[in-house]
Amino acid sequence: QVQLVESGGDLVQPGGSLRLSCAVSGITLDQYAIAWFRQVAGKEREGVAGISIRERSEHYSPSLEGRFTIIKDNAKNTVYLQMDSLKVEDTGVYFCAARWLVATLWHEDYSYWGQGTQVTVSS
């Protein structure tokens, strides 16, 4: 039984930071890759960041402008998304998803999904 649970979404001011967590069960991070996606109002679901099973395998959407960082802790079966210098346009529902071995940023590649966590950036 595979389960992914996101947490950490909140209301934050522009320029602020949040750390999202994706707690994984039923799979292990030495066999499955994890990516973060977001659903922004008026836009298609977009890939934000992904990490494969190898060390230093992180990749990001260029649109992030270097503001986000994905980190995984294999021992805790948890993947984090550190979000800094947040902008109003980052507002949306953030999902984590899992697939075998290698991360992509295309949502149709993923078999397992969490329910999402709301991030709102506003003054």
PDB file of C-alpha atoms in Angstrom:
ATOM      1  CA  GLN A   1       0.000   0.000   0.000  1.00  0.00           C
ATOM      2  CA  VAL A   2       1.745   3.133  -1.266  1.00  0.00           C
ATOM      3  CA  GLN A   3       1.010   6.405   0.455  1.00  0.00           C
ATOM      4  CA  LEU A   4       2.423   9.901   0.013  1.00  0.00           C
ATOM      5  CA  VAL A   5       1.422  12.633   2.437  1.00  0.00           C
ATOM      6  CA  GLU A   6       2.359  16.283   1.941  1.00  0.00           C
ATOM      7  CA  SER A   7       2.538  18.790   4.761  1.00  0.00           C
ATOM      8  CA  GLY A   8       3.919  22.248   5.477  1.00  0.00           C
ATOM      9  CA  GLY A   9       1.776  24.435   3.250  1.00  0.00           C
ATOM     10  CA  ASP A  10       0.814  27.768   4.759  1.00  0.00           C
ATOM     11  CA  LEU A  11       0.093  31.430   4.174  1.00  0.00           C
ATOM     12  CA  VAL A  12       3.332  33.386   3.806  1.00  0.00           C
ATOM     13  CA  GLN A  13       4.299  36.904   2.755  1.00  0.00           C
ATOM     14  CA  PRO A  14       6.197  37.591  -0.459  1.00  0.00           C
ATOM     15  CA  GLY A  15       9.898  37.064   0.110  1.00  0.00           C
ATOM     16  CA  GLY A  16       9.269  34.493   2.829  1.00  0.00           C
ATOM     17  CA  SER A  17      10.155  30.816   3.042  1.00  0.00           C
ATOM     18  CA  LEU A  18       8.405  27.488   3.554  1.00  0.00           C
ATOM     19  CA  ARG A  19       9.571  23.910   3.808  1.00  0.00           C
ATOM     20  CA  LEU A  20       7.183  21.273   2.475  1.00  0.00           C
ATOM     21  CA  SER A  21       7.462  17.625   3.475  1.00  0.00           C
ATOM     22  CA  CYS A  22       6.473  14.493   1.572  1.00  0.00           C
ATOM     23  CA  ALA A  23       6.266  11.446   3.830  1.00  0.00           C
ATOM     24  CA  VAL A  24       6.403   8.203   1.850  1.00  0.00           C
ATOM     25  CA  SER A  25       5.282   4.719   2.884  1.00  0.00           C
ATOM     26  CA  GLY A  26       4.934   1.457   0.988  1.00  0.00           C
ATOM     27  CA  ILE A  27       7.976   2.307  -1.164  1.00  0.00           C
ATOM     28  CA  THR A  28      11.570   3.274  -0.407  1.00  0.00           C
ATOM     29  CA  LEU A  29      13.608   6.176  -1.714  1.00  0.00           C
ATOM     30  CA  ASP A  30      16.437   3.903  -2.824  1.00  0.00           C
ATOM     31  CA  GLN A  31      14.089   2.463  -5.479  1.00  0.00           C
ATOM     32  CA  TYR A  32      11.673   5.301  -6.278  1.00  0.00           C
ATOM     33  CA  ALA A  33      12.191   8.845  -7.467  1.00  0.00           C
ATOM     34  CA  ILE A  34      10.149  11.725  -6.097  1.00  0.00           C
ATOM     35  CA  ALA A  35       9.061  14.962  -7.717  1.00  0.00           C
ATOM     36  CA  TRP A  36       7.109  17.991  -6.635  1.00  0.00           C
ATOM     37  CA  PHE A  37       4.395  19.435  -8.842  1.00  0.00           C
ATOM     38  CA  ARG A  38       2.123  22.406  -8.404  1.00  0.00           C
ATOM     39  CA  GLN A  39      -1.316  23.374  -9.596  1.00  0.00           C
ATOM     40  CA  VAL A  40      -1.468  27.138 -10.040  1.00  0.00           C
ATOM     41  CA  ALA A  41      -4.750  28.881 -10.798  1.00  0.00           C
ATOM     42  CA  GLY A  42      -5.222  29.262 -14.518  1.00  0.00           C
ATOM     43  CA  LYS A  43      -2.297  27.005 -15.466  1.00  0.00           C
ATOM     44  CA  GLU A  44      -1.615  23.340 -16.227  1.00  0.00           C
ATOM     45  CA  ARG A  45      -0.042  21.192 -13.543  1.00  0.00           C
ATOM     46  CA  GLU A  46       3.689  21.841 -13.727  1.00  0.00           C
ATOM     47  CA  GLY A  47       6.769  20.024 -12.543  1.00  0.00           C
ATOM     48  CA  VAL A  48       8.742  21.945  -9.928  1.00  0.00           C
ATOM     49  CA  ALA A  49      11.610  19.732  -8.781  1.00  0.00           C
ATOM     50  CA  GLY A  50      12.601  16.081  -8.870  1.00  0.00           C
ATOM     51  CA  ILE A  51      15.155  13.815  -7.252  1.00  0.00           C
ATOM     52  CA  SER A  52      16.175  10.340  -8.398  1.00  0.00           C
ATOM     53  CA  ILE A  53      17.618   7.509  -6.345  1.00  0.00           C
ATOM     54  CA  ARG A  54      21.262   8.569  -6.849  1.00  0.00           C
ATOM     55  CA  GLU A  55      22.988  11.221  -4.773  1.00  0.00           C
ATOM     56  CA  ARG A  56      23.116  14.677  -6.347  1.00  0.00           C
ATOM     57  CA  SER A  57      20.426  13.819  -8.886  1.00  0.00           C
ATOM     58  CA  GLU A  58      18.266  16.888  -8.272  1.00  0.00           C
ATOM     59  CA  HIS A  59      16.744  18.797 -11.154  1.00  0.00           C
ATOM     60  CA  TYR A  60      14.456  21.805 -11.285  1.00  0.00           C
ATOM     61  CA  SER A  61      12.167  23.767 -13.496  1.00  0.00           C
ATOM     62  CA  PRO A  62      14.130  26.720 -14.897  1.00  0.00           C
ATOM     63  CA  SER A  63      11.179  28.943 -14.032  1.00  0.00           C
ATOM     64  CA  LEU A  64      12.056  28.676 -10.323  1.00  0.00           C
ATOM     65  CA  GLU A  65      15.087  30.930 -10.830  1.00  0.00           C
ATOM     66  CA  GLY A  66      17.078  28.939  -8.274  1.00  0.00           C
ATOM     67  CA  ARG A  67      14.717  29.728  -5.396  1.00  0.00           C
ATOM     68  CA  PHE A  68      13.702  26.155  -4.462  1.00  0.00           C
ATOM     69  CA  THR A  69      15.715  23.163  -3.250  1.00  0.00           C
ATOM     70  CA  ILE A  70      14.673  19.500  -3.106  1.00  0.00           C
ATOM     71  CA  ILE A  71      16.204  17.317  -0.395  1.00  0.00           C
ATOM     72  CA  LYS A  72      15.610  13.690   0.504  1.00  0.00           C
ATOM     73  CA  ASP A  73      16.246  11.740   3.668  1.00  0.00           C
ATOM     74  CA  ASN A  74      16.248   8.040   2.807  1.00  0.00           C
ATOM     75  CA  ALA A  75      16.320   6.951   6.438  1.00  0.00           C
ATOM     76  CA  LYS A  76      13.142   8.893   7.180  1.00  0.00           C
ATOM     77  CA  ASN A  77      11.476   8.098   3.831  1.00  0.00           C
ATOM     78  CA  THR A  78      10.819  11.803   3.481  1.00  0.00           C
ATOM     79  CA  VAL A  79      11.461  14.338   0.719  1.00  0.00           C
ATOM     80  CA  TYR A  80      11.459  18.066   1.361  1.00  0.00           C
ATOM     81  CA  LEU A  81      10.956  21.097  -0.816  1.00  0.00           C
ATOM     82  CA  GLN A  82      12.660  24.180   0.590  1.00  0.00           C
ATOM     83  CA  MET A  83      11.051  27.263  -0.921  1.00  0.00           C
ATOM     84  CA  ASP A  84      12.784  30.616  -0.507  1.00  0.00           C
ATOM     85  CA  SER A  85      12.112  34.108  -1.837  1.00  0.00           C
ATOM     86  CA  LEU A  86       8.496  33.189  -2.432  1.00  0.00           C
ATOM     87  CA  LYS A  87       6.455  35.172  -4.910  1.00  0.00           C
ATOM     88  CA  VAL A  88       2.723  35.697  -5.243  1.00  0.00           C
ATOM     89  CA  GLU A  89       2.801  33.636  -8.434  1.00  0.00           C
ATOM     90  CA  ASP A  90       4.043  30.617  -6.441  1.00  0.00           C
ATOM     91  CA  THR A  91       0.574  30.314  -4.897  1.00  0.00           C
ATOM     92  CA  GLY A  92      -1.061  26.967  -5.570  1.00  0.00           C
ATOM     93  CA  VAL A  93      -1.532  23.392  -4.440  1.00  0.00           C
ATOM     94  CA  TYR A  94       1.739  21.475  -4.210  1.00  0.00           C
ATOM     95  CA  PHE A  95       1.799  17.715  -4.760  1.00  0.00           C
ATOM     96  CA  CYS A  96       4.503  15.119  -4.410  1.00  0.00           C
ATOM     97  CA  ALA A  97       4.568  12.061  -6.648  1.00  0.00           C
ATOM     98  CA  ALA A  98       6.624   8.875  -7.013  1.00  0.00           C
ATOM     99  CA  ARG A  99       7.874   6.752  -9.906  1.00  0.00           C
ATOM    100  CA  TRP A 100      10.489   4.032 -10.432  1.00  0.00           C
ATOM    101  CA  LEU A 101      14.172   5.065 -10.162  1.00  0.00           C
ATOM    102  CA  VAL A 102      14.476   8.260 -12.227  1.00  0.00           C
ATOM    103  CA  ALA A 103      12.649  11.545 -11.756  1.00  0.00           C
ATOM    104  CA  THR A 104      11.059  13.555 -14.533  1.00  0.00           C
ATOM    105  CA  LEU A 105       9.014  16.743 -14.432  1.00  0.00           C
ATOM    106  CA  TRP A 106       6.132  15.393 -16.493  1.00  0.00           C
ATOM    107  CA  HIS A 107       3.068  14.514 -14.428  1.00  0.00           C
ATOM    108  CA  GLU A 108       1.884  11.646 -16.667  1.00  0.00           C
ATOM    109  CA  ASP A 109       5.043   9.697 -15.815  1.00  0.00           C
ATOM    110  CA  TYR A 110       4.001   9.253 -12.185  1.00  0.00           C
ATOM    111  CA  SER A 111       2.010   6.417 -10.646  1.00  0.00           C
ATOM    112  CA  TYR A 112       1.621   7.540  -7.039  1.00  0.00           C
ATOM    113  CA  TRP A 113       0.389  10.897  -5.779  1.00  0.00           C
ATOM    114  CA  GLY A 114      -0.312  12.658  -2.533  1.00  0.00           C
ATOM    115  CA  GLN A 115      -3.369  14.785  -1.877  1.00  0.00           C
ATOM    116  CA  GLY A 116      -1.538  18.116  -1.993  1.00  0.00           C
ATOM    117  CA  THR A 117      -0.856  20.986   0.386  1.00  0.00           C
ATOM    118  CA  GLN A 118      -1.915  24.591  -0.153  1.00  0.00           C
ATOM    119  CA  VAL A 119       0.725  27.304  -0.423  1.00  0.00           C
ATOM    120  CA  THR A 120      -0.537  30.878  -0.443  1.00  0.00           C
ATOM    121  CA  VAL A 121       1.831  33.820  -0.908  1.00  0.00           C
ATOM    122  CA  SER A 122       0.117  37.098  -0.147  1.00  0.00           C
ATOM    123  CA  SER A 123       0.600  40.407   1.644  1.00  0.00           C
TER     124      SER A 123
END
